[in-house]
CSV table of C-alpha atoms in Angstrom, one decimal:
chain,number,residue,atom,x,y,z
A,1,MET,CA,4.3,56.6,-1.5
A,2,THR,CA,2.9,56.0,-5.0
A,3,GLN,CA,-0.6,54.7,-5.6
A,4,GLU,CA,0.8,51.4,-6.7
A,5,GLU,CA,2.9,51.1,-3.5
A,6,LYS,CA,-0.2,52.0,-1.4
A,7,GLU,CA,-2.2,49.3,-3.1
A,8,LYS,CA,0.5,46.7,-2.6
A,9,THR,CA,0.9,47.7,1.1
A,10,LEU,CA,-2.9,47.5,1.6
A,11,HIS,CA,-3.0,44.1,-0.2
A,12,ASP,CA,-0.1,42.7,1.9
A,13,THR,CA,-1.7,44.1,5.1
A,14,ILE,CA,-5.0,42.4,4.4
A,15,LEU,CA,-3.4,39.1,3.4
A,16,ASN,CA,-1.4,39.2,6.6
A,17,ASP,CA,-4.5,39.8,8.7
A,18,LEU,CA,-6.3,37.0,7.0
A,19,ASP,CA,-3.3,34.7,7.9
A,20,HIS,CA,-2.6,34.1,4.3
A,21,THR,CA,1.1,33.2,4.2
A,22,PHE,CA,1.2,30.6,1.4
A,23,GLU,CA,1.2,31.0,-2.4
A,24,ASP,CA,-2.3,30.4,-3.8
A,25,GLU,CA,-3.0,32.5,-6.9
A,26,ALA,CA,-6.7,31.7,-6.9
A,27,LEU,CA,-7.1,32.9,-3.4
A,28,LYS,CA,-5.0,36.0,-4.1
A,29,LYS,CA,-7.3,36.8,-7.1
A,30,LYS,CA,-10.3,36.4,-4.8
A,31,ILE,CA,-8.8,38.7,-2.2
A,32,ASP,CA,-7.9,41.3,-4.8
A,33,ARG,CA,-11.5,41.3,-6.0
A,34,LEU,CA,-12.8,41.5,-2.4
A,35,ILE,CA,-10.4,44.4,-1.7
A,36,SER,CA,-11.8,46.2,-4.8
A,37,SER,CA,-15.5,45.5,-4.0
A,38,GLY,CA,-15.0,46.2,-0.3
A,39,SER,CA,-13.3,49.5,-0.9
A,40,ALA,CA,-16.1,50.6,-3.3
A,41,TYR,CA,-18.7,49.5,-0.8
A,42,LEU,CA,-17.1,51.3,2.2
A,43,GLU,CA,-16.4,54.4,0.1
A,44,ASP,CA,-20.1,54.5,-0.9
A,45,LYS,CA,-21.1,54.2,2.8
A,46,PHE,CA,-18.5,56.9,3.8
A,47,GLY,CA,-19.5,59.2,0.9
A,48,ARG,CA,-16.0,59.9,-0.4
A,49,ALA,CA,-12.7,58.3,-1.2
A,50,ILE,CA,-10.8,56.7,1.7
A,51,ASP,CA,-7.1,56.2,2.3
A,52,PHE,CA,-7.4,52.8,4.0
A,53,LEU,CA,-3.8,53.0,5.2
A,54,GLU,CA,-4.5,56.2,7.1
A,55,ASP,CA,-8.0,55.5,8.4
A,56,LYS,CA,-7.7,52.5,10.8
A,57,ILE,CA,-11.5,52.2,11.3
A,58,ALA,CA,-11.9,51.9,7.5
A,59,LEU,CA,-9.0,49.4,7.3
A,60,ASP,CA,-10.5,47.2,10.0
A,61,LEU,CA,-13.9,47.2,8.2
A,62,LEU,CA,-12.2,46.4,4.9
A,63,ILE,CA,-10.3,43.5,6.5
A,64,SER,CA,-13.5,42.2,8.0
A,65,TYR,CA,-15.3,42.5,4.7
A,66,CYS,CA,-12.5,40.5,3.1
A,67,ARG,CA,-12.7,37.9,5.9
A,68,TYR,CA,-16.4,37.5,5.3
A,69,GLY,CA,-15.9,37.3,1.5
A,70,ARG,CA,-13.2,34.7,1.8
A,71,SER,CA,-15.7,32.6,3.7
A,72,ASN,CA,-18.4,33.3,1.1
A,73,ALA,CA,-20.5,35.2,3.6
A,74,ILE,CA,-20.6,38.8,2.3
A,75,GLU,CA,-24.3,39.0,2.8
A,76,GLN,CA,-23.8,38.5,6.6
A,77,PHE,CA,-21.2,41.3,6.8
A,78,GLU,CA,-23.7,44.1,6.7
A,79,HIS,CA,-25.9,42.5,9.3
A,80,ASP,CA,-23.0,41.8,11.7
A,81,PHE,CA,-21.4,45.2,11.3
A,82,LYS,CA,-24.6,47.3,11.0
A,83,SER,CA,-23.8,49.6,13.9
A,84,ASN,CA,-20.2,50.0,12.8
A,85,LEU,CA,-21.3,50.9,9.3
A,86,THR,CA,-23.9,53.4,10.6
A,87,ALA,CA,-21.2,55.1,12.7
A,88,PHE,CA,-18.8,55.0,9.8
A,89,ALA,CA,-21.4,56.6,7.4
A,90,LEU,CA,-22.2,59.3,10.0
A,91,ARG,CA,-18.5,60.1,10.4
A,92,GLY,CA,-18.1,60.5,6.7
A,93,ALA,CA,-21.2,62.7,6.5
A,94,MET,CA,-20.0,64.9,9.4
A,95,LEU,CA,-16.6,65.2,7.8
A,96,THR,CA,-18.1,66.3,4.5
A,97,ALA,CA,-20.4,68.8,6.2
A,98,LYS,CA,-17.5,70.2,8.2
A,99,GLU,CA,-15.4,70.7,5.0
A,100,GLU,CA,-18.3,72.2,3.1
A,101,LYS,CA,-19.0,74.6,6.0
A,102,GLU,CA,-15.3,75.6,6.1
A,103,ALA,CA,-15.2,76.1,2.4
A,104,GLN,CA,-18.4,78.3,2.6
A,105,GLU,CA,-16.9,80.4,5.4
A,106,GLY,CA,-13.6,80.8,3.5
A,107,ALA,CA,-15.5,81.9,0.4
A,108,GLN,CA,-17.5,84.5,2.5
A,109,ASN,CA,-14.3,85.8,4.1
A,110,GLU,CA,-12.8,86.3,0.6
A,111,ALA,CA,-15.8,88.3,-0.6
């Protein structure tokens, strides 16, 4: 799947979960902006790039972020999802640490 196809699929998935089934260009632009800012926010918390179509926890958080944004309540998102975001950030840190350790061990084995 190309990057463009992934972005369209992600966009369509989020619009569907937000029950957006009618044509409204202004709302679509807002959702596009929310997807972009929400992706950046969650990737910052996770510590790396995320494939939102593969990582269901990340997708659920992004959908919730967009839901809050659609309601003009982004500032409430972090408060309401604090424990989820903490667990998400820890998972990202553990994954990074694991990969760094494996890379280090692989380099030592080659030496």
